[in-house]
PDB file of C-alpha atoms in Angstrom:
ATOM      1  CA  MET A 324      10.544 -95.098 -34.889  1.00  0.00           C
ATOM      2  CA  ASN A 325       9.743 -96.593 -31.477  1.00  0.00           C
ATOM      3  CA  ASP A 326       7.659 -94.854 -28.808  1.00  0.00           C
ATOM      4  CA  ARG A 327      10.676 -93.716 -26.787  1.00  0.00           C
ATOM      5  CA  ALA A 328      12.381 -92.183 -29.821  1.00  0.00           C
ATOM      6  CA  ALA A 329       9.144 -90.443 -30.825  1.00  0.00           C
ATOM      7  CA  TRP A 330       8.727 -89.062 -27.303  1.00  0.00           C
ATOM      8  CA  GLN A 331      12.325 -87.774 -27.274  1.00  0.00           C
ATOM      9  CA  GLU A 332      11.852 -86.116 -30.658  1.00  0.00           C
ATOM     10  CA  GLN A 333       8.694 -84.392 -29.409  1.00  0.00           C
ATOM     11  CA  ALA A 334      10.501 -83.285 -26.238  1.00  0.00           C
ATOM     12  CA  ASP A 335      13.327 -81.841 -28.330  1.00  0.00           C
ATOM     13  CA  GLU A 336      10.850 -79.971 -30.534  1.00  0.00           C
ATOM     14  CA  ASN A 337       9.089 -78.559 -27.468  1.00  0.00           C
ATOM     15  CA  ALA A 338      12.420 -77.463 -25.992  1.00  0.00           C
ATOM     16  CA  ASP A 339      13.366 -75.744 -29.245  1.00  0.00           C
ATOM     17  CA  SER A 340      10.014 -73.956 -29.405  1.00  0.00           C
ATOM     18  CA  ARG A 341      10.358 -72.809 -25.810  1.00  0.00           C
ATOM     19  CA  LEU A 342      13.893 -71.545 -26.424  1.00  0.00           C
ATOM     20  CA  ILE A 343      12.734 -69.538 -29.427  1.00  0.00           C
ATOM     21  CA  GLU A 344       9.880 -68.085 -27.386  1.00  0.00           C
ATOM     22  CA  ILE A 345      11.870 -66.994 -24.331  1.00  0.00           C
ATOM     23  CA  THR A 346      14.772 -65.522 -26.315  1.00  0.00           C
ATOM     24  CA  ASN A 347      12.528 -63.455 -28.566  1.00  0.00           C
ATOM     25  CA  PRO A 348      13.636 -59.816 -28.031  1.00  0.00           C
ATOM     26  CA  GLU A 349      11.014 -57.257 -27.016  1.00  0.00           C
ATOM     27  CA  PHE A 350      11.369 -53.472 -26.925  1.00  0.00           C
ATOM     28  CA  ARG A 351       9.960 -51.295 -24.138  1.00  0.00           C
ATOM     29  CA  THR A 352      10.016 -47.528 -23.679  1.00  0.00           C
ATOM     30  CA  LEU A 353      10.620 -46.233 -20.151  1.00  0.00           C
ATOM     31  CA  THR A 354      10.672 -42.760 -18.637  1.00  0.00           C
ATOM     32  CA  ILE A 355      13.814 -42.353 -16.556  1.00  0.00           C
ATOM     33  CA  SER A 356      14.644 -39.056 -14.836  1.00  0.00           C
ATOM     34  CA  GLY A 357      12.111 -37.339 -17.085  1.00  0.00           C
ATOM     35  CA  ALA A 358      13.607 -38.707 -20.307  1.00  0.00           C
ATOM     36  CA  ARG A 359      12.190 -41.494 -22.460  1.00  0.00           C
ATOM     37  CA  THR A 360      14.590 -44.399 -22.906  1.00  0.00           C
ATOM     38  CA  GLY A 361      14.230 -47.558 -24.976  1.00  0.00           C
ATOM     39  CA  VAL A 362      15.184 -50.928 -23.504  1.00  0.00           C
ATOM     40  CA  ARG A 363      15.440 -54.142 -25.504  1.00  0.00           C
ATOM     41  CA  LEU A 364      15.410 -57.437 -23.573  1.00  0.00           C
ATOM     42  CA  GLU A 365      14.542 -61.053 -24.218  1.00  0.00           C
ATOM     43  CA  LYS A 366      10.941 -61.964 -23.422  1.00  0.00           C
ATOM     44  CA  ILE A 367      11.914 -64.130 -20.446  1.00  0.00           C
ATOM     45  CA  PHE A 368      13.548 -61.154 -18.723  1.00  0.00           C
ATOM     46  CA  TRP A 369      10.402 -59.043 -19.080  1.00  0.00           C
ATOM     47  CA  GLN A 370       8.392 -61.902 -17.612  1.00  0.00           C
ATOM     48  CA  ALA A 371      10.802 -62.201 -14.690  1.00  0.00           C
ATOM     49  CA  LEU A 372      10.709 -58.441 -14.131  1.00  0.00           C
ATOM     50  CA  ASP A 373       6.908 -58.587 -14.008  1.00  0.00           C
ATOM     51  CA  GLU A 374       7.121 -61.140 -11.191  1.00  0.00           C
ATOM     52  CA  LEU A 375       9.863 -59.327  -9.291  1.00  0.00           C
ATOM     53  CA  SER A 376       8.198 -55.921  -9.490  1.00  0.00           C
ATOM     54  CA  ASN A 377       4.879 -57.418  -8.405  1.00  0.00           C
ATOM     55  CA  ASP A 378       6.562 -59.034  -5.392  1.00  0.00           C
ATOM     56  CA  ALA A 379       8.137 -55.669  -4.566  1.00  0.00           C
ATOM     57  CA  GLY A 380       4.751 -53.943  -4.770  1.00  0.00           C
ATOM     58  CA  GLN A 381       5.868 -51.689  -7.625  1.00  0.00           C
ATOM     59  CA  LYS A 382       4.938 -51.122 -11.222  1.00  0.00           C
ATOM     60  CA  ARG A 383       7.386 -52.723 -13.608  1.00  0.00           C
ATOM     61  CA  THR A 384       8.305 -49.365 -15.144  1.00  0.00           C
ATOM     62  CA  ARG A 385       9.321 -47.943 -11.770  1.00  0.00           C
ATOM     63  CA  PHE A 386      11.155 -51.131 -10.804  1.00  0.00           C
ATOM     64  CA  VAL A 387      13.244 -51.148 -13.992  1.00  0.00           C
ATOM     65  CA  SER A 388      13.808 -47.390 -13.861  1.00  0.00           C
ATOM     66  CA  GLN A 389      15.454 -47.713 -10.458  1.00  0.00           C
ATOM     67  CA  ILE A 390      17.900 -50.267 -11.859  1.00  0.00           C
ATOM     68  CA  VAL A 391      18.703 -48.101 -14.881  1.00  0.00           C
ATOM     69  CA  GLU A 392      19.164 -44.969 -12.769  1.00  0.00           C
ATOM     70  CA  ALA A 393      21.599 -46.814 -10.497  1.00  0.00           C
ATOM     71  CA  ALA A 394      23.461 -48.173 -13.538  1.00  0.00           C
ATOM     72  CA  ASN A 395      23.742 -44.707 -15.085  1.00  0.00           C
ATOM     73  CA  ASN A 396      25.121 -43.273 -11.847  1.00  0.00           C
ATOM     74  CA  LEU A 397      27.770 -46.015 -11.794  1.00  0.00           C
ATOM     75  CA  ASP A 398      28.485 -45.760 -15.531  1.00  0.00           C
ATOM     76  CA  ILE A 399      27.324 -49.367 -16.063  1.00  0.00           C
ATOM     77  CA  ASN A 400      25.595 -50.598 -19.203  1.00  0.00           C
ATOM     78  CA  ALA A 401      21.875 -50.314 -18.451  1.00  0.00           C
ATOM     79  CA  THR A 402      20.746 -53.459 -20.265  1.00  0.00           C
ATOM     80  CA  GLY A 403      23.466 -55.520 -18.634  1.00  0.00           C
ATOM     81  CA  ALA A 404      22.508 -54.094 -15.247  1.00  0.00           C
ATOM     82  CA  ILE A 405      18.868 -55.095 -15.743  1.00  0.00           C
ATOM     83  CA  ARG A 406      19.781 -58.646 -16.749  1.00  0.00           C
ATOM     84  CA  SER A 407      22.307 -59.027 -13.923  1.00  0.00           C
ATOM     85  CA  THR A 408      19.946 -57.612 -11.291  1.00  0.00           C
ATOM     86  CA  THR A 409      17.132 -59.879 -12.474  1.00  0.00           C
ATOM     87  CA  VAL A 410      19.289 -62.999 -12.217  1.00  0.00           C
ATOM     88  CA  ASP A 411      20.706 -61.885  -8.858  1.00  0.00           C
ATOM     89  CA  LEU A 412      17.244 -61.366  -7.345  1.00  0.00           C
ATOM     90  CA  LEU A 413      16.002 -64.700  -8.688  1.00  0.00           C
ATOM     91  CA  LEU A 414      19.046 -66.516  -7.286  1.00  0.00           C
ATOM     92  CA  ARG A 415      18.424 -64.921  -3.891  1.00  0.00           C
ATOM     93  CA  GLU A 416      14.835 -66.147  -4.030  1.00  0.00           C
ATOM     94  CA  VAL A 417      16.002 -69.654  -4.931  1.00  0.00           C
ATOM     95  CA  GLU A 418      18.357 -69.611  -1.956  1.00  0.00           C
ATOM     96  CA  ARG A 419      15.571 -68.407   0.330  1.00  0.00           C
ATOM     97  CA  LEU A 420      13.224 -71.165  -0.804  1.00  0.00           C
ATOM     98  CA  ARG A 421      15.827 -73.928  -0.938  1.00  0.00           C
ATOM     99  CA  PRO A 422      15.202 -75.158   2.644  1.00  0.00           C
ATOM    100  CA  LEU A 423      11.488 -75.506   1.879  1.00  0.00           C
ATOM    101  CA  ALA A 424      12.324 -77.766  -1.042  1.00  0.00           C
ATOM    102  CA  GLN A 425      14.215 -80.216   1.130  1.00  0.00           C
ATOM    103  CA  ILE A 426      12.000 -83.208   1.823  1.00  0.00           C
ATOM    104  CA  SER A 427      13.573 -83.794   5.208  1.00  0.00           C
ATOM    105  CA  SER A 428      12.732 -80.243   6.281  1.00  0.00           C
ATOM    106  CA  MET A 429       9.143 -80.482   5.086  1.00  0.00           C
ATOM    107  CA  VAL A 430       8.558 -83.874   6.644  1.00  0.00           C
ATOM    108  CA  GLY A 431      10.184 -82.665   9.850  1.00  0.00           C
ATOM    109  CA  LEU A 432       7.441 -80.052  10.188  1.00  0.00           C
ATOM    110  CA  LEU A 433       4.888 -82.741  10.972  1.00  0.00           C
ATOM    111  CA  GLN A 434       6.688 -83.339  14.275  1.00  0.00           C
ATOM    112  CA  ALA A 435       5.303 -80.034  15.527  1.00  0.00           C
ATOM    113  CA  GLY A 436       1.758 -80.707  14.325  1.00  0.00           C
ATOM    114  CA  PRO A 437      -1.015 -81.093  16.924  1.00  0.00           C
ATOM    115  CA  ALA A 438      -2.783 -83.833  14.929  1.00  0.00           C
ATOM    116  CA  PRO A 439      -1.577 -87.413  14.468  1.00  0.00           C
ATOM    117  CA  ALA A 440       0.578 -87.317  11.339  1.00  0.00           C
ATOM    118  CA  PHE A 441       2.694 -89.689   9.288  1.00  0.00           C
ATOM    119  CA  ALA A 442       4.822 -89.630   6.143  1.00  0.00           C
ATOM    120  CA  LEU A 443       4.958 -92.392   3.520  1.00  0.00           C
ATOM    121  CA  ASP A 444       7.247 -92.783   0.537  1.00  0.00           C
ATOM    122  CA  GLN A 445       6.361 -94.284  -2.834  1.00  0.00           C
ATOM    123  CA  ARG A 446       7.298 -97.754  -1.582  1.00  0.00           C
ATOM    124  CA  LYS A 447       4.664 -97.476   1.168  1.00  0.00           C
ATOM    125  CA  ARG A 448       7.355 -97.212   3.822  1.00  0.00           C
ATOM    126  CA  LEU A 449       6.702 -95.156   6.948  1.00  0.00           C
ATOM    127  CA  VAL A 450       9.300 -92.377   6.711  1.00  0.00           C
ATOM    128  CA  GLN A 451       8.302 -90.346   9.755  1.00  0.00           C
ATOM    129  CA  SER A 452       5.563 -89.928  12.344  1.00  0.00           C
ATOM    130  CA  ASN A 453       4.924 -87.576  15.237  1.00  0.00           C
ATOM    131  CA  PRO A 454       4.268 -88.298  18.931  1.00  0.00           C
ATOM    132  CA  GLU A 455       0.522 -87.760  18.437  1.00  0.00           C
ATOM    133  CA  PHE A 456       0.482 -90.500  15.805  1.00  0.00           C
ATOM    134  CA  LEU A 457       2.205 -92.890  18.202  1.00  0.00           C
ATOM    135  CA  ARG A 458      -0.393 -92.141  20.878  1.00  0.00           C
ATOM    136  CA  TYR A 459      -3.141 -92.669  18.302  1.00  0.00           C
ATOM    137  CA  LEU A 460      -1.584 -95.965  17.254  1.00  0.00           C
ATOM    138  CA  ARG A 461      -1.433 -97.167  20.848  1.00  0.00           C
ATOM    139  CA  SER A 462      -5.121 -96.387  21.251  1.00  0.00           C
ATOM    140  CA  VAL A 463      -5.823 -98.467  18.147  1.00  0.00           C
ATOM    141  CA  ALA A 464      -3.714-101.358  19.413  1.00  0.00           C
ATOM    142  CA  GLY A 465      -4.985-101.074  22.963  1.00  0.00           C
ATOM    143  CA  SER A 466      -1.395-101.423  24.078  1.00  0.00           C
ATOM    144  CA  PRO A 467       1.045 -98.846  25.494  1.00  0.00           C
ATOM    145  CA  GLY A 468       3.898-100.760  23.888  1.00  0.00           C
ATOM    146  CA  ALA A 469       2.777-100.377  20.257  1.00  0.00           C
ATOM    147  CA  VAL A 470       5.423 -98.897  17.944  1.00  0.00           C
ATOM    148  CA  ALA A 471       4.943 -96.963  14.709  1.00  0.00           C
ATOM    149  CA  ASP A 472       7.160 -99.272  12.649  1.00  0.00           C
ATOM    150  CA  ALA A 473       4.821-102.182  13.345  1.00  0.00           C
ATOM    151  CA  ALA A 474       1.742-100.343  12.074  1.00  0.00           C
ATOM    152  CA  GLN A 475       0.175-101.240   8.741  1.00  0.00           C
ATOM    153  CA  LEU A 476      -1.377 -98.323   6.857  1.00  0.00           C
ATOM    154  CA  SER A 477      -3.680 -98.908   3.901  1.00  0.00           C
ATOM    155  CA  MET A 478      -5.202 -96.210   1.704  1.00  0.00           C
ATOM    156  CA  GLU A 479      -8.649 -96.503   0.151  1.00  0.00           C
ATOM    157  CA  ARG A 480      -7.101 -94.881  -2.900  1.00  0.00           C
ATOM    158  CA  PRO A 481      -4.063 -96.658  -4.390  1.00  0.00           C
ATOM    159  CA  LEU A 482      -0.831 -95.000  -3.326  1.00  0.00           C
ATOM    160  CA  ASP A 483       0.500 -95.064  -6.892  1.00  0.00           C
ATOM    161  CA  SER A 484      -2.558 -93.117  -7.994  1.00  0.00           C
ATOM    162  CA  LEU A 485      -2.055 -90.472  -5.310  1.00  0.00           C
ATOM    163  CA  PHE A 486       1.565 -89.900  -6.303  1.00  0.00           C
ATOM    164  CA  LYS A 487       0.636 -89.785  -9.974  1.00  0.00           C
ATOM    165  CA  ASP A 488      -2.467 -87.594  -9.866  1.00  0.00           C
ATOM    166  CA  LEU A 489      -2.050 -85.252  -6.884  1.00  0.00           C
ATOM    167  CA  PRO A 490       0.321 -82.340  -7.623  1.00  0.00           C
ATOM    168  CA  ALA A 491       3.072 -81.520  -5.140  1.00  0.00           C
ATOM    169  CA  GLY A 492       1.842 -79.025  -2.565  1.00  0.00           C
ATOM    170  CA  GLN A 493      -1.817 -79.986  -3.073  1.00  0.00           C
ATOM    171  CA  THR A 494      -4.060 -81.797  -0.587  1.00  0.00           C
ATOM    172  CA  THR A 495      -6.921 -84.252  -0.700  1.00  0.00           C
ATOM    173  CA  GLU A 496      -8.865 -86.324   1.804  1.00  0.00           C
ATOM    174  CA  CYS A 497      -8.609 -90.086   1.723  1.00  0.00           C
ATOM    175  CA  GLY A 498      -9.957 -92.940   3.795  1.00  0.00           C
ATOM    176  CA  ILE A 499      -7.260 -94.976   5.512  1.00  0.00           C
ATOM    177  CA  SER A 500      -7.048 -98.137   7.557  1.00  0.00           C
ATOM    178  CA  ILE A 501      -4.559 -98.478  10.415  1.00  0.00           C
ATOM    179  CA  ARG A 502      -3.800-101.947  11.728  1.00  0.00           C
ATOM    180  CA  SER A 503      -1.722-102.740  14.772  1.00  0.00           C
ATOM    181  CA  GLY A 504      -1.560-106.321  15.942  1.00  0.00           C
ATOM    182  CA  ASN A 505      -4.997-107.859  15.485  1.00  0.00           C
ATOM    183  CA  ARG A 506      -6.882-104.572  15.794  1.00  0.00           C
ATOM    184  CA  GLU A 507      -7.823-102.182  13.016  1.00  0.00           C
ATOM    185  CA  ARG A 508      -9.356 -98.720  12.768  1.00  0.00           C
ATOM    186  CA  ARG A 509     -10.740 -96.965   9.704  1.00  0.00           C
ATOM    187  CA  THR A 510     -10.593 -93.196   9.551  1.00  0.00           C
ATOM    188  CA  THR A 511      -9.937 -90.259   7.218  1.00  0.00           C
ATOM    189  CA  ALA A 512      -6.701 -88.380   6.619  1.00  0.00           C
ATOM    190  CA  ARG A 513      -5.840 -85.193   4.790  1.00  0.00           C
ATOM    191  CA  ILE A 514      -3.049 -86.074   2.368  1.00  0.00           C
ATOM    192  CA  LEU A 515      -0.388 -83.563   1.325  1.00  0.00           C
ATOM    193  CA  MET A 516       2.133 -84.201  -1.414  1.00  0.00           C
ATOM    194  CA  VAL A 517       5.470 -82.845  -0.213  1.00  0.00           C
ATOM    195  CA  PRO A 518       7.190 -80.472  -2.708  1.00  0.00           C
ATOM    196  CA  PRO A 519       9.204 -80.277  -4.870  1.00  0.00           C
ATOM    197  CA  ALA A 520       7.589 -81.974  -7.852  1.00  0.00           C
ATOM    198  CA  PRO A 521       7.546 -84.797  -8.606  1.00  0.00           C
ATOM    199  CA  ALA A 522       6.604 -85.651  -5.033  1.00  0.00           C
ATOM    200  CA  LYS A 523       8.439 -88.582  -3.480  1.00  0.00           C
ATOM    201  CA  VAL A 524       6.825 -88.396  -0.031  1.00  0.00           C
ATOM    202  CA  LEU A 525       3.290 -87.735   1.162  1.00  0.00           C
ATOM    203  CA  VAL A 526       2.215 -86.559   4.592  1.00  0.00           C
ATOM    204  CA  GLY A 527      -1.084 -87.638   6.114  1.00  0.00           C
ATOM    205  CA  TYR A 528      -2.907 -85.820   8.931  1.00  0.00           C
ATOM    206  CA  ILE A 529      -5.525 -87.957  10.659  1.00  0.00           C
ATOM    207  CA  LEU A 530      -8.795 -86.040  10.912  1.00  0.00           C
ATOM    208  CA  SER A 531     -10.717 -88.204  13.361  1.00  0.00           C
TER     209      SER A 531
END
């Protein structure tokens, strides 16, 4: 068996183990309208309900009880109502967060930043920069006609290493060199890996 086949087999085994884990049914007893009621759900639903109730600032028991009470009033199956409500709330959260997961939206935020900022992709191409970066570049070049596309940015840490080791959404500081024409300046930038994972673009904010 070659390495790729072995890796795929391991991935399949991990997926099977995860599926068994999340579909394992668990029983909980709740007090609803003064009466004790048993609810049986897959483990993954209880985990999701923990997160949703925490976000709502409620105890899980109270959160689930509200769903069951509403289902009883509408003559809807309580377990089905819990599952459906859980999925509905999670889908709403996905929709709310979707714009933040768009690289173009995240990179676009650097335009409003007060510090010189730039965005690089994995091929070391300059994807975006803000007006402050252009002014910084012109000070490096000593020329009011310098343009961002002509700048050469070099990281003290290999770019491949940054993309590999720094998780999306995390930051680190890294020395950089900016060259424009025959002039060069060394400085430090705070590097942010743009979500979602795996990051395909990093944003750098020049610190000095």
